[in-house]
Coordinates of C-alpha atoms in Angstrom, one line a residue:
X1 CA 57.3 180.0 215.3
X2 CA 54.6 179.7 212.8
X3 CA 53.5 182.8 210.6
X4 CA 50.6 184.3 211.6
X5 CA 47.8 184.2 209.2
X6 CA 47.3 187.3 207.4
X7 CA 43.3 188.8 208.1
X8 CA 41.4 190.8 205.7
X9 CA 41.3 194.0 208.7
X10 CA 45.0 195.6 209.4
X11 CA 45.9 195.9 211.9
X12 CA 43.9 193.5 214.0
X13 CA 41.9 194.2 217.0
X14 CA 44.7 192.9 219.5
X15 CA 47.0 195.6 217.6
X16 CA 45.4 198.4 217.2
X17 CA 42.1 198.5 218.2
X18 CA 40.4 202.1 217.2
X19 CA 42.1 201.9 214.0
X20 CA 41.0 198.4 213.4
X21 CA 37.7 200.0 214.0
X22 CA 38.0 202.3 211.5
X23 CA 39.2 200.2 209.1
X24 CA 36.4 197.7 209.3
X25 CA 33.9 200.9 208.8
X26 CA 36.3 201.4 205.3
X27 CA 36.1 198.0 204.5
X28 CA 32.3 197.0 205.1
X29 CA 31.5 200.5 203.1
X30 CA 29.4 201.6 205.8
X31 CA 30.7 205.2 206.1
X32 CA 33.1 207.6 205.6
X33 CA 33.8 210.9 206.6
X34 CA 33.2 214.1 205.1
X35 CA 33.6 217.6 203.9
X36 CA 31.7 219.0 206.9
X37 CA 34.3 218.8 210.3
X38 CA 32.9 215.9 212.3
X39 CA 30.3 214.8 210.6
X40 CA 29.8 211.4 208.5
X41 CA 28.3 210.2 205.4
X42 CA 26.3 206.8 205.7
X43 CA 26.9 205.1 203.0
X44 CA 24.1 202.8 201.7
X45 CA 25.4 199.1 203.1
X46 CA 25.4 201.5 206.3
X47 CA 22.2 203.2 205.8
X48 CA 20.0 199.9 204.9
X49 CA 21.2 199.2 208.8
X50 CA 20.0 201.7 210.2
X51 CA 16.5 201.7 208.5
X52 CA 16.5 198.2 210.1
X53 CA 16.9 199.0 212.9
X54 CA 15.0 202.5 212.8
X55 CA 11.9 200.0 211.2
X56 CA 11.9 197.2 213.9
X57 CA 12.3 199.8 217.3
X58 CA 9.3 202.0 215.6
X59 CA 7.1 198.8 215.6
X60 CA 8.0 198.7 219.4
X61 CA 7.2 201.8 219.9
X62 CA 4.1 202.0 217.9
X63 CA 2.6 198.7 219.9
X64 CA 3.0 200.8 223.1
X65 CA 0.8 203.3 221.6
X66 CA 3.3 205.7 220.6
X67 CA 3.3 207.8 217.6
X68 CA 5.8 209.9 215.7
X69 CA 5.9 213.3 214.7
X70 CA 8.6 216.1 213.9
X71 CA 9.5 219.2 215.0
X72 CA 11.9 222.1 213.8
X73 CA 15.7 221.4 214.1
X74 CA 16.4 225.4 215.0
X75 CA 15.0 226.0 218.5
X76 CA 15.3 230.0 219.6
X77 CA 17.6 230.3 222.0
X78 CA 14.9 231.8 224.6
X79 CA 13.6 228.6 224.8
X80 CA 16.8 226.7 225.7
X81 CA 17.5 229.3 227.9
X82 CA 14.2 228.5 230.3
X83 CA 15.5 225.3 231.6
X84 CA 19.2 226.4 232.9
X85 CA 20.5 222.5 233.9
X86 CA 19.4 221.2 230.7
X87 CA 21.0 224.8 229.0
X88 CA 23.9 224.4 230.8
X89 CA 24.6 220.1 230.2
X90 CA 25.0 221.3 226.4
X91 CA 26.0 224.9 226.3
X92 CA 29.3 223.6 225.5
X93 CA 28.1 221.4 222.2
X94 CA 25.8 223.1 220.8
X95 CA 25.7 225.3 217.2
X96 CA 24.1 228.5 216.7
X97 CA 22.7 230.3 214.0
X98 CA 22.9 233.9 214.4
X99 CA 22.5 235.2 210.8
X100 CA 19.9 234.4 208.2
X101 CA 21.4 235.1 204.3
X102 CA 25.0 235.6 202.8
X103 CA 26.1 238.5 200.7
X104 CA 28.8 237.6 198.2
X105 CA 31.2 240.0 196.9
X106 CA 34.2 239.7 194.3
X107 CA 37.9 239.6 195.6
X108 CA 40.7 241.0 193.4
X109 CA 41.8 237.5 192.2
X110 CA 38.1 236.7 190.6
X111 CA 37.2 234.6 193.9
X112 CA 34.0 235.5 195.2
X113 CA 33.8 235.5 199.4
X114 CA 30.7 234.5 201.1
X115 CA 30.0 236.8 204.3
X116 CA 27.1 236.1 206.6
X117 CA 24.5 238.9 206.9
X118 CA 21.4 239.9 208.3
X119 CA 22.1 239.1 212.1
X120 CA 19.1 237.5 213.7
X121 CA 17.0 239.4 216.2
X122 CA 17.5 235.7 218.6
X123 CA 19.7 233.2 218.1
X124 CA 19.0 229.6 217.2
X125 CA 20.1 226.3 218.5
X126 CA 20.3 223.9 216.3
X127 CA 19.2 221.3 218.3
X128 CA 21.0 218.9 220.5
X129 CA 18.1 217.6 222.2
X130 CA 14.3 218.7 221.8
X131 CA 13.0 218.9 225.7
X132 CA 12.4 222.5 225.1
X133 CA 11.0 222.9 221.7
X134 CA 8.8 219.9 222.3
X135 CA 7.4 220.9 225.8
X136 CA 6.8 224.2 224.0
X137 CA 4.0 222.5 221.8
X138 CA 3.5 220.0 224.8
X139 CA 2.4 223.1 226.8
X140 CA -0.4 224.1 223.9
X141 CA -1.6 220.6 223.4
X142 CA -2.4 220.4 227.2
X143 CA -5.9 222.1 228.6
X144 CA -7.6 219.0 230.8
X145 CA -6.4 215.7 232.0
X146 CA -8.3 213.9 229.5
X147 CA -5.8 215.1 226.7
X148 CA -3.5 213.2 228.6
X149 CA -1.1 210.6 228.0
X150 CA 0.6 212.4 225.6
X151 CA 3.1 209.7 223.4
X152 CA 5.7 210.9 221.0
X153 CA 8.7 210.3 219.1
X154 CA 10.6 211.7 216.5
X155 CA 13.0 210.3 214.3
X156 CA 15.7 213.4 213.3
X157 CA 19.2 214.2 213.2
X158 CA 20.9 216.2 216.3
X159 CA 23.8 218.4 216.5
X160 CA 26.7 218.6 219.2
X161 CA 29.7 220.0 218.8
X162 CA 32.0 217.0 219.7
X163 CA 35.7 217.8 219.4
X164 CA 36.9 214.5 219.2
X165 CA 35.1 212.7 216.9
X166 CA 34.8 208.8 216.1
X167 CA 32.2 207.7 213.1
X168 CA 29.2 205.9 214.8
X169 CA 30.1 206.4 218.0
X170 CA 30.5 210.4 218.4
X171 CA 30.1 212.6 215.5
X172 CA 29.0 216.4 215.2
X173 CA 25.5 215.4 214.0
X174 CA 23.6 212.5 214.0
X175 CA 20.5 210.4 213.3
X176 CA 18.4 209.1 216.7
X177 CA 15.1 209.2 217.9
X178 CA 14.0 211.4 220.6
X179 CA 10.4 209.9 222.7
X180 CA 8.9 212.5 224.8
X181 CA 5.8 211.6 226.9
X182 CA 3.4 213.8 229.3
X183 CA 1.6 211.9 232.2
X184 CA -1.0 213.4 234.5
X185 CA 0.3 211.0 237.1
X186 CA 4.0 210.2 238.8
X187 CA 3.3 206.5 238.6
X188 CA 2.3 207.1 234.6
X189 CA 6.0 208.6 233.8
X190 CA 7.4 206.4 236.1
X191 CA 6.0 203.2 234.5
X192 CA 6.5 205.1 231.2
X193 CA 10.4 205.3 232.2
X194 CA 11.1 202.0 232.8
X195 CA 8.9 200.9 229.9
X196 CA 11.1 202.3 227.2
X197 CA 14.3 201.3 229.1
X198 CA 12.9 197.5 229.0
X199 CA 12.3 197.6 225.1
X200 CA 15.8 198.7 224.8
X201 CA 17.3 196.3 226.4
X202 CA 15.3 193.3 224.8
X203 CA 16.0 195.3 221.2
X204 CA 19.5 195.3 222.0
X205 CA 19.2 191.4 223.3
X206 CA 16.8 189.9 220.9
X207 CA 17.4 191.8 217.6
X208 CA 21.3 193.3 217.9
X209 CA 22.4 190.0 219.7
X210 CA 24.7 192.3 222.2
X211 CA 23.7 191.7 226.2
X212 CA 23.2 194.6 227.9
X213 CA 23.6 195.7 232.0
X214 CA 20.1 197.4 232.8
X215 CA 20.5 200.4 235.4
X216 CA 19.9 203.7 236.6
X217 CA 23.2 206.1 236.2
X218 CA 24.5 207.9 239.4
X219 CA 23.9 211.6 240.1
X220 CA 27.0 212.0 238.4
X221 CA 26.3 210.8 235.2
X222 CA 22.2 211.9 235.1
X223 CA 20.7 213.6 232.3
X224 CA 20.7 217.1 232.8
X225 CA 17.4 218.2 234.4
X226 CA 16.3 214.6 235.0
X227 CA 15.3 213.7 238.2
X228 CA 16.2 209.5 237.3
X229 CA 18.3 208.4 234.0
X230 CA 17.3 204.4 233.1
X231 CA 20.6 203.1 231.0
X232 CA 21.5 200.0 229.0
X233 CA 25.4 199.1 229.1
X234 CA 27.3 197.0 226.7
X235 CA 30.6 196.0 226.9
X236 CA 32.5 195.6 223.2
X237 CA 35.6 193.9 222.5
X238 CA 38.2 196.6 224.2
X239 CA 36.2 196.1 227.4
X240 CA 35.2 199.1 227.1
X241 CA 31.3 200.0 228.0
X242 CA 29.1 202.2 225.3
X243 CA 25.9 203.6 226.7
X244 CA 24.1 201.9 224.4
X245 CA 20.3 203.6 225.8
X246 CA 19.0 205.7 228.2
X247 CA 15.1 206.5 229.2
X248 CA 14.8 209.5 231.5
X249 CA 11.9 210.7 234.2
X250 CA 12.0 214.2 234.0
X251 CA 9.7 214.3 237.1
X252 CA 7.9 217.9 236.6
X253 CA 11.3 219.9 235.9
X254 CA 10.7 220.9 232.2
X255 CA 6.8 221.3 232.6
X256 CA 6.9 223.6 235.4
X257 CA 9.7 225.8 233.8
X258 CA 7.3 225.5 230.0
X259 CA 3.9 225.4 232.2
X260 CA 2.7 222.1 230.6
X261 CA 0.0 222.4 233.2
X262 CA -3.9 221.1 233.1
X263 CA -6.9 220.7 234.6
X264 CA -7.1 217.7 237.0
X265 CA -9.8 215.3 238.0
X266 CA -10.8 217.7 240.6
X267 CA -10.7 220.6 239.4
X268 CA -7.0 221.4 239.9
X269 CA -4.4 223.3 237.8
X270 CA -1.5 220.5 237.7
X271 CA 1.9 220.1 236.1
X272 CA 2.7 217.5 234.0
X273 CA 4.8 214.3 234.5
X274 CA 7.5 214.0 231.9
X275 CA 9.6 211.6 230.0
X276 CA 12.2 211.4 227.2
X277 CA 14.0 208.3 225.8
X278 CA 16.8 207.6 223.0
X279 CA 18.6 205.8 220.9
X280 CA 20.9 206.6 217.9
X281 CA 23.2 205.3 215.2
X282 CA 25.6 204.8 218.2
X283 CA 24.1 201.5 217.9
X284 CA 25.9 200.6 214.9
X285 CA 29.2 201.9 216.3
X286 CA 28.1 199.5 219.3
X287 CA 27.3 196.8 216.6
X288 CA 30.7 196.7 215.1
X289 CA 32.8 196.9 218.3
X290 CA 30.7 193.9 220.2
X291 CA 30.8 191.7 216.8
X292 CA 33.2 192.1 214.9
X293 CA 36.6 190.2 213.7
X294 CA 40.1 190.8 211.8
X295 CA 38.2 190.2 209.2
X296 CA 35.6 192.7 209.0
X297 CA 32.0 193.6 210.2
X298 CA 29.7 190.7 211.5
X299 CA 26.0 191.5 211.2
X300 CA 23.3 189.6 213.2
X301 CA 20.7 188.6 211.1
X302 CA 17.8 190.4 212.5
X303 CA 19.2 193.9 211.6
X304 CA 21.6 192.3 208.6
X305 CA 21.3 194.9 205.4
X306 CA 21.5 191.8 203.7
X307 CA 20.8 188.4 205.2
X308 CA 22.2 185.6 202.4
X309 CA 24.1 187.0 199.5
X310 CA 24.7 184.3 196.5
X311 CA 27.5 184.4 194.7
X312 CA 27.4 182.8 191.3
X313 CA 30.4 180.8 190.5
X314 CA 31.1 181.6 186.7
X315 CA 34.3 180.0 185.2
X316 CA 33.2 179.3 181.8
X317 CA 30.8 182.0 179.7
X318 CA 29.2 178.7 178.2
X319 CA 27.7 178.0 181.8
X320 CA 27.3 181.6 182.7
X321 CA 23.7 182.2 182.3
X322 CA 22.4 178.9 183.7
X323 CA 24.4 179.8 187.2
X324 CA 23.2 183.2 186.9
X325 CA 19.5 182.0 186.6
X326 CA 19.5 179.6 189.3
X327 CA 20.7 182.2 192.1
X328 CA 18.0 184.1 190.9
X329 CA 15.2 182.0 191.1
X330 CA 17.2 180.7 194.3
X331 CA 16.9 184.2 196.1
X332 CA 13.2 184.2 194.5
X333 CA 12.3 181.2 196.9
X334 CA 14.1 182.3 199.6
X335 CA 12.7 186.3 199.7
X336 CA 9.1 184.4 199.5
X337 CA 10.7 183.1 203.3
X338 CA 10.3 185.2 206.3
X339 CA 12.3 185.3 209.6
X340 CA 11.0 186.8 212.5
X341 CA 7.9 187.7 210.6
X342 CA 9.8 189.6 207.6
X343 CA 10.7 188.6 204.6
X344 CA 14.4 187.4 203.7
X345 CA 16.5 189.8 202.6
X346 CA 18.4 188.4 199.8
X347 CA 21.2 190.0 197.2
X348 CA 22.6 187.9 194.3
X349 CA 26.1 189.3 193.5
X350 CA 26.1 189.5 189.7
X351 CA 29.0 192.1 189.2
X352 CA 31.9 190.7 187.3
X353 CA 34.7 192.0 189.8
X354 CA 37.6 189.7 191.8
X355 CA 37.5 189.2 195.1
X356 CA 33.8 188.8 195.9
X357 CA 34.1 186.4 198.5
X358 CA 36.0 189.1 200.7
X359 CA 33.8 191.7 200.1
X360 CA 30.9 189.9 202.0
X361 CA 32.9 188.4 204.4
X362 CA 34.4 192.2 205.2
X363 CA 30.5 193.6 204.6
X364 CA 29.6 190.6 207.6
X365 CA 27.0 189.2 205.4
X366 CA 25.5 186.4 208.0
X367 CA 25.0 183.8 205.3
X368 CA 27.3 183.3 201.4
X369 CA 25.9 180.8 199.3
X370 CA 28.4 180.1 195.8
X371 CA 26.6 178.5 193.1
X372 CA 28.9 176.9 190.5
X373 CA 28.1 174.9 187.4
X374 CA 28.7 171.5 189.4
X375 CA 26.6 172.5 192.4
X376 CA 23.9 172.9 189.3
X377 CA 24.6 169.5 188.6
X378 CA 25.0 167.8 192.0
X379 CA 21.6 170.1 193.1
X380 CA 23.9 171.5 196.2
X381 CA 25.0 175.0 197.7
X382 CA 28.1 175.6 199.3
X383 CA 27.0 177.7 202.5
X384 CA 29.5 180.2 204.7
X385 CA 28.9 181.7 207.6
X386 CA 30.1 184.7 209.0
X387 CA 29.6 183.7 212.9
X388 CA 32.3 181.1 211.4
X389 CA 35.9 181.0 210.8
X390 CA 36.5 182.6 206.7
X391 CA 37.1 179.3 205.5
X392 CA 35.0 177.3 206.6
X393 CA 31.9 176.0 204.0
X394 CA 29.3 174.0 204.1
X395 CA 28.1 171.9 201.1
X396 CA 24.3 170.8 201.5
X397 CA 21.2 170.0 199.2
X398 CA 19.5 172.8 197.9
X399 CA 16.2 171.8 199.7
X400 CA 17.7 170.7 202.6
X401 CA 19.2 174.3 202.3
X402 CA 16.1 176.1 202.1
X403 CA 14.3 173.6 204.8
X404 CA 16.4 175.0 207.3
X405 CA 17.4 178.8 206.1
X406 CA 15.2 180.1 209.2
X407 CA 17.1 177.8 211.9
X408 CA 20.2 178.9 210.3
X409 CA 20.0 182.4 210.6
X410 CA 18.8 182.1 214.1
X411 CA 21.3 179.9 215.5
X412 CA 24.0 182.6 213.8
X413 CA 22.2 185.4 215.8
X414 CA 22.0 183.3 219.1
X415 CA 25.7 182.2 218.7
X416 CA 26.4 186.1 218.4
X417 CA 24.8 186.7 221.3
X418 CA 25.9 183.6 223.1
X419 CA 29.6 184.8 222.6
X420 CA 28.9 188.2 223.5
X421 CA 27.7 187.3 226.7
X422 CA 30.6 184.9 227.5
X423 CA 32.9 187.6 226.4
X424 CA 31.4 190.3 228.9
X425 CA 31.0 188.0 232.1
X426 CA 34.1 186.7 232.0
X427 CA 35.3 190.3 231.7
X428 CA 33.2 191.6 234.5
X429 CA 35.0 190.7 238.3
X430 CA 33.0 191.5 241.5
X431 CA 35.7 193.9 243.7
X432 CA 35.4 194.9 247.4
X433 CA 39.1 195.9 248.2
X434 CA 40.1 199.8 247.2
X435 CA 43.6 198.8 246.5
X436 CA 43.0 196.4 244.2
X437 CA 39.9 198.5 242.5
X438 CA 42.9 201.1 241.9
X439 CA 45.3 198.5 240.8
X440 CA 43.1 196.7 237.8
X441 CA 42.7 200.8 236.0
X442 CA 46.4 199.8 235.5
X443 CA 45.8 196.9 232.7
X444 CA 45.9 198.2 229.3
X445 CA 41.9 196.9 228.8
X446 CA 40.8 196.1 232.1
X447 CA 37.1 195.1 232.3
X448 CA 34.4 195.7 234.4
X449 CA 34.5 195.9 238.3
X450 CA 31.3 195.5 240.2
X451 CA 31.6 197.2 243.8
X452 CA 29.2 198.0 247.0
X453 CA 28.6 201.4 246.7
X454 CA 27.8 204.3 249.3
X455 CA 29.8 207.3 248.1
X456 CA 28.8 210.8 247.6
X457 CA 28.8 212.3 244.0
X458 CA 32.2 214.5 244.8
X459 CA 34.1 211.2 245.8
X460 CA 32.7 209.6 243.0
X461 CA 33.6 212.4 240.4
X462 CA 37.6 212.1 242.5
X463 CA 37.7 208.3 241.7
X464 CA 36.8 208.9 238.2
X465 CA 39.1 211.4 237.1
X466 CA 42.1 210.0 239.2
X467 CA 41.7 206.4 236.6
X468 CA 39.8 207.8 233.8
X469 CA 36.7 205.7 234.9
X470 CA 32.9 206.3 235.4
X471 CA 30.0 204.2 237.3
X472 CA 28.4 202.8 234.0
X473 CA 25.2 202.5 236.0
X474 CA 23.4 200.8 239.2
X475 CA 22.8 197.7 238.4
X476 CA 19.1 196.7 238.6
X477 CA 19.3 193.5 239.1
X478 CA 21.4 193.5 242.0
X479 CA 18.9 196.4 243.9
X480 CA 18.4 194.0 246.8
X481 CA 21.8 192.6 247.1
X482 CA 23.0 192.1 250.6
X483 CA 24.8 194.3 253.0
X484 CA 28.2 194.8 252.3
X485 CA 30.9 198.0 253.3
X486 CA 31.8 200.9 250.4
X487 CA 34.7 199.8 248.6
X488 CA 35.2 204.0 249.8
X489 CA 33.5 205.4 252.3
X490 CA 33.3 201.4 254.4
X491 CA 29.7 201.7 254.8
X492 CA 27.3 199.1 255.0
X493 CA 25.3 199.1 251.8
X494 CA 23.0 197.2 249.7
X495 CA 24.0 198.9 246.4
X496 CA 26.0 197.9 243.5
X497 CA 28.2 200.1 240.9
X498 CA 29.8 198.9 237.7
X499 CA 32.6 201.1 236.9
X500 CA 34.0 201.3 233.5
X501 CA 35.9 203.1 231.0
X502 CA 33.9 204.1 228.2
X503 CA 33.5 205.5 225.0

């Protein structure tokens, strides 16, 4: 039996795959945990890709007319407290200040103790969600129907409590943006809803290469207080789904209960149509666990931290400074590229350290170019690339090289994608028969099973917790599918579920 080849990630996906998760985090530097329970520290190869993808969603949003603001992360518990579904969906995660200064005092063995003082007249969230601090202001901003539509995001960190925490994917705080919208119309917040959802799930498509099921989630699984959730599910390398998404119409739940209320056209006092739609650094967690290998982190181009890393080649210390200036003025040419309308981002690896090669490939940088004191002399590059098996390299001209860099790192973020897509379909089965819907939970990874679907939310919630399952969403695509019995219930319905386990 031939000896298996040894991967830079241990274990391997197939052997352990949430500590293989883990250990690509360690290995690609993106994060580590810290001091505080539950909580993370991005690292700066993880935080350059966020701001990617915090940079390219804000253009989104800004060319829908959308702008940002901020609002205060402690929100007084009164306010929470006026919109009792919402209260109650995150009662159980959420952190409260109740005191407002510390009073030290000396302990016997020179120690000084720290005891919270000065117990607040009302407590604070901090917040999980900003429905209620926002519709607070939404609720003063509001007089007539001509201050409406109102458009905003925010870019902020959140807290909930999670007791089981994973980094990326569920951590006691984290960084998202929050878009809240008020409407003076139904049809405004409607189309408002199903905007958001649709620039998810092409930013998801088009810039994170991971394919995406666009639907609305069951009764079940709704946001609290929302009268519709909008979701975009992916399906990572476990066969697992990660809500990777969601765009919510409120209806007139939250304004009624803040009185965002305003004149109308005739003369009218009217509540407000409301929205709210997020994303969060769950999206790297997503990232990883859709792209990744046993040899680290894979990074599509479009969101890379870095996008071609060149790594001089410096036996000799008489050739050391003429390979050292020709990756510079190398990654000089190619920054003065652009992809996608930005320009290239471009590291040359100058440290003098071992082992460089494996630090990109574990740090998924989409492109490695080594430049030696031959490839000087022969006027090539030897190219890598991480959608690519570790080994495998490329030797070109220079100029064709830099002809092509643009076609290069597109084809790597279409072949990501590509594979992604292949990987989820051929993991996704249509099912109409309940015994063997019960029978697949049995697998160790089963995938995805799309069924006809007439069940109430109590039959629903029974199926779930009997196989550790949910409905991932309602498929929108498949909205006017034909007739077909309940996998449950036997009747004849035209909609779809996709049940799932998920993280």
């Amino acid at each position: 039996m031939a000896k298996q080849a040894k991967t830079a990630i241990q274990p391997t996906r197939s052997e352990d795959f949430p500590e293989w998760y883990q250990q690509v985090i360690k290995g690609a530097d993106l994060a580590e945990n810290s001091e505080t329970r539950g909580c993370m520290i991005i690292k700066p190869w993880g935080y350059a890709l966020w701001e990617n993808i915090q940079q390219q969603l804000d253009k989104y949003f800004k060319q829908t007319g959308h702008q940002n603001a901020y609002f205060p992360l402690l929100i007084p518990l009164s306010h929470f407290e006026k919109e009792a579904e919402c209260a109650e969906g995150f009662a159980t995660e959420c952190a409260v200040v109740t005191h407002h200064r510390l009073e030290a005092s000396k302990l016997d063995d020179g120690t000084t103790k720290m005891e919270p003082a000065g117990k607040l007249t009302e407590p604070y969230v901090i917040r999980p969600t900003s429905e209620t601090i926002i519709g607070a202001a939404f609720a003063r901003w509001t007089e007539s129907y001509r201050d409406l539509p109102l458009l905003i995001n925010q870019w902020a960190n959140v807290m909930r409590w999670e007791m089981r925490t994973r980094m990326f994917l569920r951590t006691a705080e984290f960084l998202w943006q929050e878009g809240h919208t008020a409407h003076e119309t139904k049809q405004e917040a409607l189309d408002e809803t199903h905007q958001m959802h649709a620039i998810y799930e092409k930013f998801l498509r088009e810039h994170l290469a991971i394919p995406t099921i666009p639907g609305e989630k069951s009764e079940a699984e709704r946001f609290p207080g929302a009268d519709m959730t909008l979701t975009v599910e992916a399906m990572v390398q476990d066969k697992k789904a990660i809500q990777a998404g969601t765009s919510h119409f409120l209806g007139q739940n939250f304004s009624k209960v803040q009185d965002i209320s305003f004149t109308g056209r005739d003369g009218s006092v009217q509540h407000a149509w409301t929205t709210s739609w997020g994303v969060s650094t769950r999206l790297i967690g997503t990232l990883i666990m859709a792209h990744s290998d046993d040899d680290g982190l894979v990074m599509p181009p479009r969101v890379a931290s870095e996008q071609i890393v060149i790594i001089p080649v410096t036996p000799k210390e008489n050739t050391r400074d003429a390979v050292i200036d020709a990756s510079e003025a190398l990654a000089q040419t190619l920054r003065n590229k652009h992809f996608h309308g930005e320009p290239l981002r471009v590291l040359v690896d100058k440290r003098d350290v071992r082992g460089k090669k494996w630090d990109w490939v574990k740090k998924g940088a989409p492109i490695r170019i080594e430049i030696g004191p031959r490839d000087l002399e022969s006027r090539k590059v030897c190219l890598q690339r991480r959608d690519r098996a570790s080994n495998e390299k490329t030797f070109l001209a220079k100029e064709d090289f830099l002809q092509n860099v643009e076609n290069t790192l597109q084809e790597i973020q279409d072949s990501l994608l590509e594979r992604a897509t292949t990987f989820r379909d051929s993991n996704t089965q249509d099912c109409s028969d309940l015994e063997i819907f019960e029978k697949h939970w049995e697998g160790e990874f089963p995938g995805w099973l799309v069924t006809p679907w007439a069940g109430t939310r109590e039959e629903e919630e029974a199926l779930s917790k009997k196989h550790k399952i949910a409905i991932r969403c309602l498929p929108l695509d498949l909205t006017g599918a034909d007739l077909a019995p309940c996998i449950l219930t036997k009747e004849a319905t035209k909609t779809r579920a996709i049940w799932g386990r998920s993280y």
